[in-house]
Amino acid sequence: MSVRVAKSAGFCFGVSRAVELVQQAAAAGKRTLTLGPIIHNRHVVEQFAAAGVRVIDSPEEAGPGDTVVIRSHGVSREVYKRLESTGAEIIDATCPFVKRIHGLVSQAEAEGRLPVIIGTPTHPEVEGIAGWCTDCRVFENVEAMEKWVQEENVPPDLPVCMVSQTTSTEFLWKKCVQFAKKQFTYLQTFDTICRATECRQREASELSQRCEAMVVVGDLKSSNTGRLAMICREHCDKVFLVDNASELNLDDFRSVSDVGITAGASTPAWIIKEVNKT
Ligand code: SF4
């Protein structure tokens, strides 16, 4: 059986940076907390917990003497201010690509435009972006956007600034832009899909067209891992989404000659290696 591992599988720049910042803080002997799990991967979170890094759910759980790391998804302006008021040291590991979107929506609003975010409304990254303006709209797909325009009779001269969640797909983004271009006279768009994500999705798509089975490695809570599985399923009937090597059932691969492996941005290299060896 031949096994091919996608070159882009595993940690992206933003996740890698966030994990390193936590490691550095803990190694320096700081009382390190992360606001939410640092990444969507329980193995990494468990390793940090064993090293004394604590996960908190709200800024108020921190205090003077603590060091709080903000994860790569970023947080809203309000959460940032609440963190500052605790007196804790803040290490901001917000991915620079996400930080850029915070600036875009904030500036758009200051210029009198309505920020429109294409993404999953309940995703922490999207909640964080929405929190850098006072009013915005978030749409998961073009149908939701069409519904908004129709039901609220949105005028075509409304100045709109569209951005995307970094892990959205090109397909979804293009459909939304296509609709918005027909709808709004004063439209501004910023394709803020992360290129690391785009590359990973393109590679997963290509690999799944050439393989009889695909293994997608990652945490089930990770949206980019879920999207990878969805993309692979468009081309391949046998797609297995696993958290680690122990979840693989070798019987599923008996009659398969070609297997592809890809992994979400929060999957450490050692888990990918174990899956490959299995
Ligand atoms: Fe940053 Fe892209 Fe990684 Fe998200 S997927 S953390 S935007 S590098």
mmCIF file of C-alpha atoms and ligand atoms in Angstrom:
data_model
loop_
_atom_site.group_PDB
_atom_site.id
_atom_site.type_symbol
_atom_site.label_atom_id
_atom_site.label_comp_id
_atom_site.label_asym_id
_atom_site.label_seq_id
_atom_site.Cartn_x
_atom_site.Cartn_y
_atom_site.Cartn_z
ATOM 1 C CA MET A 1 0.000 0.000 0.000
ATOM 2 C CA SER A 2 1.370 3.445 -0.824
ATOM 3 C CA VAL A 3 0.897 6.247 1.704
ATOM 4 C CA ARG A 4 1.296 9.893 0.791
ATOM 5 C CA VAL A 5 1.409 12.640 3.406
ATOM 6 C CA ALA A 6 0.387 16.155 2.349
ATOM 7 C CA LYS A 7 3.328 18.573 2.631
ATOM 8 C CA SER A 8 1.094 21.167 4.289
ATOM 9 C CA ALA A 9 -0.231 18.761 6.964
ATOM 10 C CA GLY A 10 0.048 19.957 10.556
ATOM 11 C CA PHE A 11 0.965 23.140 12.413
ATOM 12 C CA CYS A 12 0.672 26.417 10.525
ATOM 13 C CA PHE A 13 2.767 29.500 11.285
ATOM 14 C CA GLY A 14 0.175 31.059 13.626
ATOM 15 C CA VAL A 15 -0.414 27.918 15.687
ATOM 16 C CA SER A 16 3.276 27.143 15.873
ATOM 17 C CA ARG A 17 3.979 30.678 17.131
ATOM 18 C CA ALA A 18 1.230 30.457 19.791
ATOM 19 C CA VAL A 19 2.511 27.103 21.060
ATOM 20 C CA GLU A 20 6.089 28.442 21.203
ATOM 21 C CA LEU A 21 4.989 31.516 23.170
ATOM 22 C CA VAL A 22 3.310 29.296 25.783
ATOM 23 C CA GLN A 23 6.385 27.050 25.946
ATOM 24 C CA GLN A 24 8.677 30.064 26.420
ATOM 25 C CA ALA A 25 6.504 31.561 29.175
ATOM 26 C CA ALA A 26 6.270 28.266 31.055
ATOM 27 C CA ALA A 27 10.014 27.591 30.626
ATOM 28 C CA ALA A 28 10.764 31.053 32.029
ATOM 29 C CA GLY A 29 8.958 30.023 35.215
ATOM 30 C CA LYS A 30 5.986 32.351 34.672
ATOM 31 C CA ARG A 31 2.615 31.353 36.126
ATOM 32 C CA THR A 32 1.171 30.736 32.675
ATOM 33 C CA LEU A 33 -2.511 30.695 31.779
ATOM 34 C CA THR A 34 -4.156 30.494 28.380
ATOM 35 C CA LEU A 35 -7.488 32.135 27.694
ATOM 36 C CA GLY A 36 -9.281 29.091 26.291
ATOM 37 C CA PRO A 37 -7.330 26.043 25.077
ATOM 38 C CA ILE A 38 -4.266 27.366 23.229
ATOM 39 C CA ILE A 39 -5.149 25.245 20.181
ATOM 40 C CA HIS A 40 -7.858 22.747 19.272
ATOM 41 C CA ASN A 41 -5.803 19.717 20.128
ATOM 42 C CA ARG A 42 -6.299 17.893 23.394
ATOM 43 C CA HIS A 43 -2.863 16.203 23.248
ATOM 44 C CA VAL A 44 -1.060 19.544 23.209
ATOM 45 C CA VAL A 45 -3.370 21.003 25.871
ATOM 46 C CA GLU A 46 -2.776 17.947 28.103
ATOM 47 C CA GLN A 47 1.009 18.273 27.683
ATOM 48 C CA PHE A 48 0.828 21.917 28.740
ATOM 49 C CA ALA A 49 -1.429 21.059 31.696
ATOM 50 C CA ALA A 50 1.199 18.573 32.866
ATOM 51 C CA ALA A 51 3.760 21.396 32.682
ATOM 52 C CA GLY A 52 1.554 23.560 34.915
ATOM 53 C CA VAL A 53 -0.138 25.693 32.240
ATOM 54 C CA ARG A 54 -3.746 26.369 33.234
ATOM 55 C CA VAL A 55 -6.656 27.067 30.869
ATOM 56 C CA ILE A 56 -9.028 29.819 31.993
ATOM 57 C CA ASP A 57 -12.432 30.603 30.519
ATOM 58 C CA SER A 58 -12.698 34.274 31.389
ATOM 59 C CA PRO A 59 -10.202 37.134 31.928
ATOM 60 C CA GLU A 60 -11.411 37.605 35.518
ATOM 61 C CA GLU A 61 -9.842 34.279 36.503
ATOM 62 C CA ALA A 62 -6.394 35.905 36.063
ATOM 63 C CA GLY A 63 -4.701 38.322 38.417
ATOM 64 C CA PRO A 64 -1.427 40.125 39.148
ATOM 65 C CA GLY A 65 1.533 37.756 38.878
ATOM 66 C CA ASP A 66 -0.140 35.654 36.181
ATOM 67 C CA THR A 67 0.871 35.612 32.536
ATOM 68 C CA VAL A 68 -2.055 35.135 30.172
ATOM 69 C CA VAL A 69 -1.498 34.005 26.598
ATOM 70 C CA ILE A 70 -4.142 35.003 24.057
ATOM 71 C CA ARG A 71 -4.468 32.217 21.498
ATOM 72 C CA SER A 72 -4.023 32.559 17.729
ATOM 73 C CA HIS A 73 -7.802 33.025 17.170
ATOM 74 C CA GLY A 74 -7.570 36.405 18.927
ATOM 75 C CA VAL A 75 -10.139 38.075 21.167
ATOM 76 C CA SER A 76 -12.501 41.039 20.982
ATOM 77 C CA ARG A 77 -11.461 44.533 22.066
ATOM 78 C CA GLU A 78 -13.683 44.196 25.137
ATOM 79 C CA VAL A 79 -12.056 40.930 26.262
ATOM 80 C CA TYR A 80 -8.613 42.489 25.716
ATOM 81 C CA LYS A 81 -9.547 45.435 27.964
ATOM 82 C CA ARG A 82 -10.915 43.095 30.634
ATOM 83 C CA LEU A 83 -7.640 41.183 30.548
ATOM 84 C CA GLU A 84 -5.634 44.402 30.934
ATOM 85 C CA SER A 85 -7.669 45.398 33.969
ATOM 86 C CA THR A 86 -6.752 42.176 35.813
ATOM 87 C CA GLY A 87 -3.145 43.332 36.180
ATOM 88 C CA ALA A 88 -1.830 40.119 34.615
ATOM 89 C CA GLU A 89 0.940 40.179 32.027
ATOM 90 C CA ILE A 90 -0.521 39.629 28.557
ATOM 91 C CA ILE A 91 1.236 37.715 25.804
ATOM 92 C CA ASP A 92 -0.729 38.260 22.625
ATOM 93 C CA ALA A 93 -0.370 35.201 20.367
ATOM 94 C CA THR A 94 -3.145 36.353 18.023
ATOM 95 C CA CYS A 95 -2.045 35.292 14.550
ATOM 96 C CA PRO A 96 -0.901 38.387 12.606
ATOM 97 C CA PHE A 97 -3.273 37.388 9.783
ATOM 98 C CA VAL A 98 -6.212 37.532 12.205
ATOM 99 C CA LYS A 99 -4.910 40.754 13.739
ATOM 100 C CA ARG A 100 -4.999 42.311 10.268
ATOM 101 C CA ILE A 101 -8.742 41.518 10.020
ATOM 102 C CA HIS A 102 -9.351 43.214 13.392
ATOM 103 C CA GLY A 103 -7.796 46.346 11.902
ATOM 104 C CA LEU A 104 -9.793 46.070 8.661
ATOM 105 C CA VAL A 105 -13.221 45.873 10.313
ATOM 106 C CA SER A 106 -12.325 48.569 12.790
ATOM 107 C CA GLN A 107 -11.165 50.914 10.034
ATOM 108 C CA ALA A 108 -14.158 50.097 7.812
ATOM 109 C CA GLU A 109 -16.540 51.050 10.590
ATOM 110 C CA ALA A 110 -14.636 54.269 11.260
ATOM 111 C CA GLU A 111 -15.087 55.106 7.557
ATOM 112 C CA GLY A 112 -18.850 54.538 7.779
ATOM 113 C CA ARG A 113 -18.979 51.079 6.228
ATOM 114 C CA LEU A 114 -20.850 48.082 7.624
ATOM 115 C CA PRO A 115 -18.404 45.201 8.203
ATOM 116 C CA VAL A 116 -19.698 41.867 6.866
ATOM 117 C CA ILE A 117 -17.841 38.759 7.985
ATOM 118 C CA ILE A 118 -18.150 35.517 6.041
ATOM 119 C CA GLY A 119 -17.666 32.752 8.576
ATOM 120 C CA THR A 120 -19.167 30.705 11.365
ATOM 121 C CA PRO A 121 -20.816 33.118 13.830
ATOM 122 C CA THR A 122 -20.000 31.015 16.897
ATOM 123 C CA HIS A 123 -16.349 30.383 16.006
ATOM 124 C CA PRO A 124 -13.983 32.132 18.469
ATOM 125 C CA GLU A 125 -12.001 33.758 15.650
ATOM 126 C CA VAL A 126 -15.192 35.250 14.189
ATOM 127 C CA GLU A 127 -16.451 36.360 17.608
ATOM 128 C CA GLY A 128 -13.092 38.058 18.133
ATOM 129 C CA ILE A 129 -13.208 39.834 14.749
ATOM 130 C CA ALA A 130 -16.807 40.952 15.345
ATOM 131 C CA GLY A 131 -15.633 42.413 18.629
ATOM 132 C CA TRP A 132 -13.401 44.974 16.901
ATOM 133 C CA CYS A 133 -16.405 46.895 15.598
ATOM 134 C CA THR A 134 -19.653 47.925 17.270
ATOM 135 C CA ASP A 135 -21.996 46.695 14.542
ATOM 136 C CA CYS A 136 -21.451 44.057 11.878
ATOM 137 C CA ARG A 137 -23.137 41.107 10.173
ATOM 138 C CA VAL A 138 -21.828 37.546 10.073
ATOM 139 C CA PHE A 139 -22.964 35.061 7.407
ATOM 140 C CA GLU A 140 -22.102 31.422 7.208
ATOM 141 C CA ASN A 141 -22.982 31.139 3.508
ATOM 142 C CA VAL A 142 -24.442 33.055 0.574
ATOM 143 C CA GLU A 143 -27.980 31.863 1.353
ATOM 144 C CA ALA A 144 -27.832 33.539 4.777
ATOM 145 C CA MET A 145 -26.616 36.734 3.127
ATOM 146 C CA GLU A 146 -29.407 36.656 0.530
ATOM 147 C CA LYS A 147 -31.970 36.139 3.309
ATOM 148 C CA TRP A 148 -30.644 39.202 5.177
ATOM 149 C CA VAL A 149 -30.855 41.390 2.064
ATOM 150 C CA GLN A 150 -34.404 40.264 1.273
ATOM 151 C CA GLU A 151 -35.897 40.205 4.749
ATOM 152 C CA GLU A 152 -34.379 43.496 5.894
ATOM 153 C CA ASN A 153 -34.754 45.153 2.512
ATOM 154 C CA VAL A 154 -31.114 46.244 2.641
ATOM 155 C CA PRO A 155 -30.532 49.228 0.309
ATOM 156 C CA PRO A 156 -28.011 48.754 -2.555
ATOM 157 C CA ASP A 157 -26.192 51.960 -1.603
ATOM 158 C CA LEU A 158 -25.245 50.631 1.849
ATOM 159 C CA PRO A 159 -21.429 50.842 2.018
ATOM 160 C CA VAL A 160 -20.295 47.327 2.895
ATOM 161 C CA CYS A 161 -16.850 45.981 3.733
ATOM 162 C CA MET A 162 -16.558 42.199 3.403
ATOM 163 C CA VAL A 163 -13.893 40.063 5.066
ATOM 164 C CA SER A 164 -13.629 36.341 5.618
ATOM 165 C CA GLN A 165 -12.830 33.995 8.477
ATOM 166 C CA THR A 166 -9.263 32.841 7.791
ATOM 167 C CA THR A 167 -10.329 29.197 7.419
ATOM 168 C CA SER A 168 -13.213 29.768 4.971
ATOM 169 C CA THR A 169 -13.057 28.085 1.585
ATOM 170 C CA GLU A 170 -12.355 29.962 -1.663
ATOM 171 C CA PHE A 171 -15.580 28.515 -3.065
ATOM 172 C CA LEU A 172 -17.715 29.927 -0.276
ATOM 173 C CA TRP A 173 -15.964 33.306 -0.335
ATOM 174 C CA LYS A 174 -16.276 33.689 -4.132
ATOM 175 C CA LYS A 175 -19.993 32.867 -4.060
ATOM 176 C CA CYS A 176 -20.581 35.526 -1.385
ATOM 177 C CA VAL A 177 -18.512 38.137 -3.251
ATOM 178 C CA GLN A 178 -20.351 37.360 -6.496
ATOM 179 C CA PHE A 179 -23.696 37.982 -4.814
ATOM 180 C CA ALA A 180 -22.505 41.097 -2.975
ATOM 181 C CA LYS A 181 -21.078 42.621 -6.182
ATOM 182 C CA LYS A 182 -24.503 42.439 -7.815
ATOM 183 C CA GLN A 183 -26.184 43.757 -4.717
ATOM 184 C CA PHE A 184 -24.073 46.640 -3.427
ATOM 185 C CA THR A 185 -22.854 49.697 -5.316
ATOM 186 C CA TYR A 186 -20.206 50.685 -2.764
ATOM 187 C CA LEU A 187 -18.670 47.349 -1.940
ATOM 188 C CA GLN A 188 -15.209 46.823 -0.534
ATOM 189 C CA THR A 189 -13.859 43.265 -0.227
ATOM 190 C CA PHE A 190 -10.756 41.854 1.433
ATOM 191 C CA ASP A 191 -10.018 38.207 0.787
ATOM 192 C CA THR A 192 -8.658 37.364 4.236
ATOM 193 C CA ILE A 193 -8.562 33.599 3.813
ATOM 194 C CA CYS A 194 -5.227 32.467 5.152
ATOM 195 C CA ARG A 195 -2.954 31.197 2.357
ATOM 196 C CA ALA A 196 -1.676 28.403 4.641
ATOM 197 C CA THR A 197 -5.290 27.223 4.922
ATOM 198 C CA GLU A 198 -5.899 27.616 1.204
ATOM 199 C CA CYS A 199 -2.751 25.618 0.379
ATOM 200 C CA ARG A 200 -3.704 22.864 2.847
ATOM 201 C CA GLN A 201 -7.227 22.655 1.389
ATOM 202 C CA ARG A 202 -5.960 22.608 -2.218
ATOM 203 C CA GLU A 203 -3.470 19.869 -1.407
ATOM 204 C CA ALA A 204 -6.153 17.839 0.408
ATOM 205 C CA SER A 205 -8.411 18.194 -2.605
ATOM 206 C CA GLU A 206 -5.684 17.074 -5.053
ATOM 207 C CA LEU A 207 -4.586 14.171 -2.857
ATOM 208 C CA SER A 208 -8.143 12.939 -2.309
ATOM 209 C CA GLN A 209 -8.663 12.806 -6.088
ATOM 210 C CA ARG A 210 -5.661 10.486 -6.454
ATOM 211 C CA CYS A 211 -6.174 8.237 -3.420
ATOM 212 C CA GLU A 212 -8.652 5.473 -2.649
ATOM 213 C CA ALA A 213 -8.784 6.453 1.015
ATOM 214 C CA MET A 214 -7.943 9.604 2.979
ATOM 215 C CA VAL A 215 -7.041 9.970 6.624
ATOM 216 C CA VAL A 216 -7.634 13.435 8.067
ATOM 217 C CA VAL A 217 -5.868 13.856 11.397
ATOM 218 C CA GLY A 218 -7.039 16.439 13.886
ATOM 219 C CA ASP A 219 -9.252 17.423 16.737
ATOM 220 C CA LEU A 220 -12.977 17.040 16.050
ATOM 221 C CA LYS A 221 -13.544 20.515 17.528
ATOM 222 C CA SER A 222 -11.208 22.148 15.008
ATOM 223 C CA SER A 223 -13.098 23.880 12.203
ATOM 224 C CA ASN A 224 -10.212 23.704 9.743
ATOM 225 C CA THR A 225 -9.895 19.947 10.298
ATOM 226 C CA GLY A 226 -13.643 19.536 9.721
ATOM 227 C CA ARG A 227 -13.382 21.523 6.481
ATOM 228 C CA LEU A 228 -10.498 19.340 5.292
ATOM 229 C CA ALA A 229 -12.610 16.219 5.793
ATOM 230 C CA MET A 230 -15.495 17.874 3.941
ATOM 231 C CA ILE A 231 -13.221 18.740 0.977
ATOM 232 C CA CYS A 232 -11.807 15.192 0.852
ATOM 233 C CA ARG A 233 -15.312 13.693 0.886
ATOM 234 C CA GLU A 234 -16.122 15.613 -2.316
ATOM 235 C CA HIS A 235 -13.652 13.358 -4.187
ATOM 236 C CA CYS A 236 -13.124 10.245 -2.101
ATOM 237 C CA ASP A 237 -15.621 7.754 -0.639
ATOM 238 C CA LYS A 238 -13.387 6.568 2.175
ATOM 239 C CA VAL A 239 -12.469 9.466 4.434
ATOM 240 C CA PHE A 240 -11.505 8.805 8.053
ATOM 241 C CA LEU A 241 -11.295 11.672 10.497
ATOM 242 C CA VAL A 242 -9.161 10.583 13.450
ATOM 243 C CA ASP A 243 -7.717 12.281 16.494
ATOM 244 C CA ASN A 244 -4.675 9.961 16.663
ATOM 245 C CA ALA A 245 -3.277 6.639 15.394
ATOM 246 C CA SER A 246 -5.210 4.518 17.911
ATOM 247 C CA GLU A 247 -8.494 5.500 16.241
ATOM 248 C CA LEU A 248 -7.497 3.903 12.927
ATOM 249 C CA ASN A 249 -9.154 0.599 12.099
ATOM 250 C CA LEU A 250 -6.774 -1.260 9.790
ATOM 251 C CA ASP A 251 -9.640 -3.391 8.410
ATOM 252 C CA ASP A 252 -10.878 -0.230 6.679
ATOM 253 C CA PHE A 253 -7.731 -0.243 4.500
ATOM 254 C CA ARG A 254 -7.521 -3.945 3.524
ATOM 255 C CA SER A 255 -8.530 -3.493 -0.130
ATOM 256 C CA VAL A 256 -6.978 -0.061 -0.530
ATOM 257 C CA SER A 257 -3.761 0.494 -2.472
ATOM 258 C CA ASP A 258 -3.355 4.251 -2.159
ATOM 259 C CA VAL A 259 -3.859 6.253 1.052
ATOM 260 C CA GLY A 260 -3.450 9.990 1.541
ATOM 261 C CA ILE A 261 -2.879 11.693 4.885
ATOM 262 C CA THR A 262 -3.556 15.304 5.705
ATOM 263 C CA ALA A 263 -3.917 17.081 9.036
ATOM 264 C CA GLY A 264 -5.442 20.228 10.473
ATOM 265 C CA ALA A 265 -3.361 23.237 11.529
ATOM 266 C CA SER A 266 -3.526 22.210 15.192
ATOM 267 C CA THR A 267 -2.099 18.720 14.734
ATOM 268 C CA PRO A 268 1.455 18.232 16.049
ATOM 269 C CA ALA A 269 3.987 16.502 13.776
ATOM 270 C CA TRP A 270 4.443 13.539 16.148
ATOM 271 C CA ILE A 271 0.769 12.502 15.793
ATOM 272 C CA ILE A 272 1.017 12.661 11.992
ATOM 273 C CA LYS A 273 4.167 10.486 12.151
ATOM 274 C CA GLU A 274 2.401 7.880 14.302
ATOM 275 C CA VAL A 275 -0.567 7.744 11.933
ATOM 276 C CA ASN A 276 1.832 7.353 8.990
ATOM 277 C CA LYS A 277 3.703 4.487 10.705
ATOM 278 C CA THR A 278 0.438 2.650 11.501
HETATM 279 FE FE1 SF4 B 1 -2.817 32.134 11.278
HETATM 280 FE FE2 SF4 B 1 -3.546 30.925 9.053
HETATM 281 FE FE3 SF4 B 1 -2.702 29.484 11.092
HETATM 282 FE FE4 SF4 B 1 -5.061 30.724 11.257
HETATM 283 S S1 SF4 B 1 -4.522 29.061 9.826
HETATM 284 S S2 SF4 B 1 -3.488 30.666 12.814
HETATM 285 S S3 SF4 B 1 -4.637 32.563 10.097
HETATM 286 S S4 SF4 B 1 -1.478 30.972 9.887
#
